[in-house]
PDB file of C-alpha atoms and ligand atoms in Angstrom:
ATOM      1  CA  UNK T   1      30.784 -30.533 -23.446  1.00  0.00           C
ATOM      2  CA  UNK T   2      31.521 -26.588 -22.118  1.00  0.00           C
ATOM      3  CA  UNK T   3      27.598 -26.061 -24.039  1.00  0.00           C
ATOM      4  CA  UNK T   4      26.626 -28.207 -22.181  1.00  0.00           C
ATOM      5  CA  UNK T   5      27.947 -26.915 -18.646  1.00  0.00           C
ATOM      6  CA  UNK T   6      26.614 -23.710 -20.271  1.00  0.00           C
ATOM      7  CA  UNK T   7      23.294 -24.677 -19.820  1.00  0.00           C
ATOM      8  CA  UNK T   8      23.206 -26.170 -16.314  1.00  0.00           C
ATOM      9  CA  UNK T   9      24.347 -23.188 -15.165  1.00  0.00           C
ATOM     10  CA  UNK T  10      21.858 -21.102 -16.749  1.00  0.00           C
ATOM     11  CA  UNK T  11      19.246 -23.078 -15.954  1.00  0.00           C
ATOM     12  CA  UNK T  12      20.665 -23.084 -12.021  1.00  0.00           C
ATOM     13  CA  UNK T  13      20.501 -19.638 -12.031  1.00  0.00           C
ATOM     14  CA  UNK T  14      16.876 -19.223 -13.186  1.00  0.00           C
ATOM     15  CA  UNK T  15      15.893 -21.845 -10.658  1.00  0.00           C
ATOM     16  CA  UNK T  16      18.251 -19.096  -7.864  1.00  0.00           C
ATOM     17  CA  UNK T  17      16.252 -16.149  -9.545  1.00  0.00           C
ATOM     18  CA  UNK T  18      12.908 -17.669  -9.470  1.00  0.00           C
ATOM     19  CA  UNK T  19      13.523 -18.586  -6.152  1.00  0.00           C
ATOM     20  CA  UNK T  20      14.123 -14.739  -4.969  1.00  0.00           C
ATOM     21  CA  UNK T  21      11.220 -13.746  -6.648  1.00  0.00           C
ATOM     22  CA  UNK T  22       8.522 -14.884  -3.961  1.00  0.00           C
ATOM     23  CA  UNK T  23       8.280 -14.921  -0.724  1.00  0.00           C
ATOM     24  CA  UNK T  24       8.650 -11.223   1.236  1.00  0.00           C
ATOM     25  CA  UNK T  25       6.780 -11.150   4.710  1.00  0.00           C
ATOM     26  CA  UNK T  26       5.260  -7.964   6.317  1.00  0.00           C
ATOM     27  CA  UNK T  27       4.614  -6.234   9.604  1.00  0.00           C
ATOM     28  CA  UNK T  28       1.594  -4.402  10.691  1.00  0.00           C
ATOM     29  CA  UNK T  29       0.105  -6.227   7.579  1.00  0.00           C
ATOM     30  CA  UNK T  30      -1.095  -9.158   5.682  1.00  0.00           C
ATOM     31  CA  UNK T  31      -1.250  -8.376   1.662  1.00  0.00           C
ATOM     32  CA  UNK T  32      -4.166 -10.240   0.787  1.00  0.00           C
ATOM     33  CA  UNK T  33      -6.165 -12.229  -2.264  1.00  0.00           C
ATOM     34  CA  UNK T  34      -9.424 -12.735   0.013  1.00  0.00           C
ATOM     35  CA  UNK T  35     -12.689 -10.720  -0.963  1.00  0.00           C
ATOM     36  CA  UNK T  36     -12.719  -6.879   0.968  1.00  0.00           C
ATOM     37  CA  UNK T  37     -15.493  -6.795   3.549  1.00  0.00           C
ATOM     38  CA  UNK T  38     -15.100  -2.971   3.705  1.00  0.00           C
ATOM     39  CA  UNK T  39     -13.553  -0.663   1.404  1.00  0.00           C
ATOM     40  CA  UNK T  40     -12.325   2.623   2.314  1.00  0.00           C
ATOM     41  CA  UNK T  41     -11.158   5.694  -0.361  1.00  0.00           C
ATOM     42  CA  UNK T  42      -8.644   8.734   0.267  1.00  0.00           C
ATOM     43  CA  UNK T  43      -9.001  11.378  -2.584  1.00  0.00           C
ATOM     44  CA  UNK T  44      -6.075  13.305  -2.883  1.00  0.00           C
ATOM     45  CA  UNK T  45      -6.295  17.453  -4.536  1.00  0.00           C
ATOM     46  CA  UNK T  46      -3.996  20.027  -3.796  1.00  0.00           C
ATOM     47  CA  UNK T  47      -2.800  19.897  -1.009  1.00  0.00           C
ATOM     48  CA  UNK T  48      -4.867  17.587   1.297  1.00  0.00           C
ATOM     49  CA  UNK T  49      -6.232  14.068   1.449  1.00  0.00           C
ATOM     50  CA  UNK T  50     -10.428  14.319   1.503  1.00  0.00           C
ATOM     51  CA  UNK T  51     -10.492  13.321   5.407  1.00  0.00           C
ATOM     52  CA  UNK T  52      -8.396  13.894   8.732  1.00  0.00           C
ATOM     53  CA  UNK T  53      -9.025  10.101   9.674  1.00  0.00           C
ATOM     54  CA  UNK T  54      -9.646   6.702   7.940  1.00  0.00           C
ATOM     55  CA  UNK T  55     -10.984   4.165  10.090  1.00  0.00           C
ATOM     56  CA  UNK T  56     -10.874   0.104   9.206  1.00  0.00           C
ATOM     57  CA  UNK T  57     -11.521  -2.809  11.504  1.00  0.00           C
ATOM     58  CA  UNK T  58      -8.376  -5.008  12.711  1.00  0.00           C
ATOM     59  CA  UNK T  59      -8.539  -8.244  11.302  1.00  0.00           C
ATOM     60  CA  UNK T  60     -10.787  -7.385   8.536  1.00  0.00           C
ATOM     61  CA  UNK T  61      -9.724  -7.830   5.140  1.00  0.00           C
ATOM     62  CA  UNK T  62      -9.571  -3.612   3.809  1.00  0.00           C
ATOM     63  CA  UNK T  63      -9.652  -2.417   0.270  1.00  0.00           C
ATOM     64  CA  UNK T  64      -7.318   0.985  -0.087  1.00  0.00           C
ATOM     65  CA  UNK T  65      -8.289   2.748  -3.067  1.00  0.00           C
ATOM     66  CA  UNK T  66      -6.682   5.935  -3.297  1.00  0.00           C
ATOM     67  CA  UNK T  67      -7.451   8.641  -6.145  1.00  0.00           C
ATOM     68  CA  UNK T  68      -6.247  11.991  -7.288  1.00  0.00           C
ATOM     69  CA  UNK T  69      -8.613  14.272  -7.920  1.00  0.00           C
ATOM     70  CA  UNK T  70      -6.727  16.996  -8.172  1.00  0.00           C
ATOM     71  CA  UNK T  71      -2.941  17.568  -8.872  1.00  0.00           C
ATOM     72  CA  UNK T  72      -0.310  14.460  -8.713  1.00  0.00           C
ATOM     73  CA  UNK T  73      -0.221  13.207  -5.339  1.00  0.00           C
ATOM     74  CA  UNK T  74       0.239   9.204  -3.767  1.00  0.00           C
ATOM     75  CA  UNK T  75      -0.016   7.627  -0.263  1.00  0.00           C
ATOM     76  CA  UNK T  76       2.232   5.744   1.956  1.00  0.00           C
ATOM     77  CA  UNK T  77       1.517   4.292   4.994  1.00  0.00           C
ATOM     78  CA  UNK T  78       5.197   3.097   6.588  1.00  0.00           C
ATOM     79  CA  UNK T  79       3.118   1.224   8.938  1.00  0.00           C
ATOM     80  CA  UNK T  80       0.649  -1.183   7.096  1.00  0.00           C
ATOM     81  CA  UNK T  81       3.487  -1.388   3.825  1.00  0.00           C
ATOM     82  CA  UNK T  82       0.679   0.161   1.649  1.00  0.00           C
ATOM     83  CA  UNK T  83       1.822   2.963  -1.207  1.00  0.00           C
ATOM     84  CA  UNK T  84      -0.728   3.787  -3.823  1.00  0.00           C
ATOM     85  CA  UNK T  85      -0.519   6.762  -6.931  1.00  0.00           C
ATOM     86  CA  UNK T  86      -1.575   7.116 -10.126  1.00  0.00           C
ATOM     87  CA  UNK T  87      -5.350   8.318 -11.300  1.00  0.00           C
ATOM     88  CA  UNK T  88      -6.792   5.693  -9.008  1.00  0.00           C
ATOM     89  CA  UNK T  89      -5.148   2.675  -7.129  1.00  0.00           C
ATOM     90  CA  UNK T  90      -6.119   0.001  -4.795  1.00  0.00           C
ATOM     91  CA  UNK T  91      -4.725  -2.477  -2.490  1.00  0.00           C
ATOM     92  CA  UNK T  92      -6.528  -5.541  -0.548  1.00  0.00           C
ATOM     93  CA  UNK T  93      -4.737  -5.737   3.264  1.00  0.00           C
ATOM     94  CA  UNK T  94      -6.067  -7.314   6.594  1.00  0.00           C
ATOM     95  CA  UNK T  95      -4.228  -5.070   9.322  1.00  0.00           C
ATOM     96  CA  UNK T  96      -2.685  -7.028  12.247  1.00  0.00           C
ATOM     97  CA  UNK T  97      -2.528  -4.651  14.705  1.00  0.00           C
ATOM     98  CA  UNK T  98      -4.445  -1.900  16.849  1.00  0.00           C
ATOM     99  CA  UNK T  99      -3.247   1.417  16.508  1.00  0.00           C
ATOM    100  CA  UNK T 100      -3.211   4.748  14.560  1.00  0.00           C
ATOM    101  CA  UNK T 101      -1.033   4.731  11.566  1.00  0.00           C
ATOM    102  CA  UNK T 102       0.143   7.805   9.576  1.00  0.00           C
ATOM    103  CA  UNK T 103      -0.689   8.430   6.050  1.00  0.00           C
ATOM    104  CA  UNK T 104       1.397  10.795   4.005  1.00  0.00           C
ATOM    105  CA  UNK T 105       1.953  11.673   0.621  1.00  0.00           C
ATOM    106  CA  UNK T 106       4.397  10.046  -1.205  1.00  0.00           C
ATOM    107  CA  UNK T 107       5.147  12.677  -4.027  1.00  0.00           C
ATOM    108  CA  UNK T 108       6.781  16.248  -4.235  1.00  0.00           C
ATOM    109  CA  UNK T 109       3.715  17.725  -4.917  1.00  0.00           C
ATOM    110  CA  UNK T 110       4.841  21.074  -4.383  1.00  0.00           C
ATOM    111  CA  UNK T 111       4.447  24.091  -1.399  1.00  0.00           C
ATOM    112  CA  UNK T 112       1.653  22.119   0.361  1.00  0.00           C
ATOM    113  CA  UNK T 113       3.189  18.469   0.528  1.00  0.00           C
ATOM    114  CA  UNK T 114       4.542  18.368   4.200  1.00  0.00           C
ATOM    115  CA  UNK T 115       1.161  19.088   5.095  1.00  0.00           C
ATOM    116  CA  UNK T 116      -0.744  16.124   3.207  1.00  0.00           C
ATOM    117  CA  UNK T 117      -0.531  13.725   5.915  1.00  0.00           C
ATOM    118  CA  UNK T 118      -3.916  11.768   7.575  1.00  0.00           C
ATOM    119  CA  UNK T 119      -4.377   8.893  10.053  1.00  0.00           C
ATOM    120  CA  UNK T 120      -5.572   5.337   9.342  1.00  0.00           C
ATOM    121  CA  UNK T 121      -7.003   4.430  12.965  1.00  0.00           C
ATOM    122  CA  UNK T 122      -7.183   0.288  13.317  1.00  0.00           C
ATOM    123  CA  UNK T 123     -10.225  -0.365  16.104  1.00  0.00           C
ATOM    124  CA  UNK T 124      -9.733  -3.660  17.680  1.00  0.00           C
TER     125      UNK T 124
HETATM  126 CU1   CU C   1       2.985  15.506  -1.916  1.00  0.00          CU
END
């Protein structure tokens, strides 16, 4: 009898923890499975990302690729939930809104760091 109580609650819990597992909404972005109609690629090296600006269409699905080509170095942008590292990285997103968003690096590179920092510009 208690085994057997045992076991419905285990399996409740899974059902709870499976449950938490999806789901998670964002803001200035949609993560997305559709096919990238553009592609854009930061290179990172010590201690600056390969351009001032990145520019992607609104509405448009966007692959991120980001690589280090010198030094260990990653992005974030806050605004479109997107955080790459490692040798090379992508992420698909369609961005929802107009605007400039800021790119930084996301790892204590070292003495150059606070200056690693580039704009994503969204055209309508
Ligand atoms: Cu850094």
């Amino acid at each position: 009898m208690k085994k057997a109580i045992a076991l419905m609650l285990s399996s409740v819990l899974l059902v709870i923890l499976a449950a938490c597992g999806s789901g998670g909404s964002s803001s200035g972005a949609e993560e997305s499975n559709l096919k990238p109609e553009s592609e854009i690629v930061i290179e990172a090296t010590n201690f600056k990302f390969d351009q001032e600006e990145y520019r992607v269409k609104k509405d448009t699905p966007v692959k991120i690729t980001f690589k280090n080509v010198e030094g260990n170095h990653g992005i974030i942008i806050p605004g479109l939930k997107v955080e790459l590292k490692g040798k090379s990285q992508s992420k698909v997103v369609v961005p929802k809104e107009a605007g400039e968003f800021e790119i930084a690096c996301s790892i204590m590179c070292g003495a150059g760091h606070s200056t690693m920092v580039s704009k994503l510009i969204v055209e309508e």
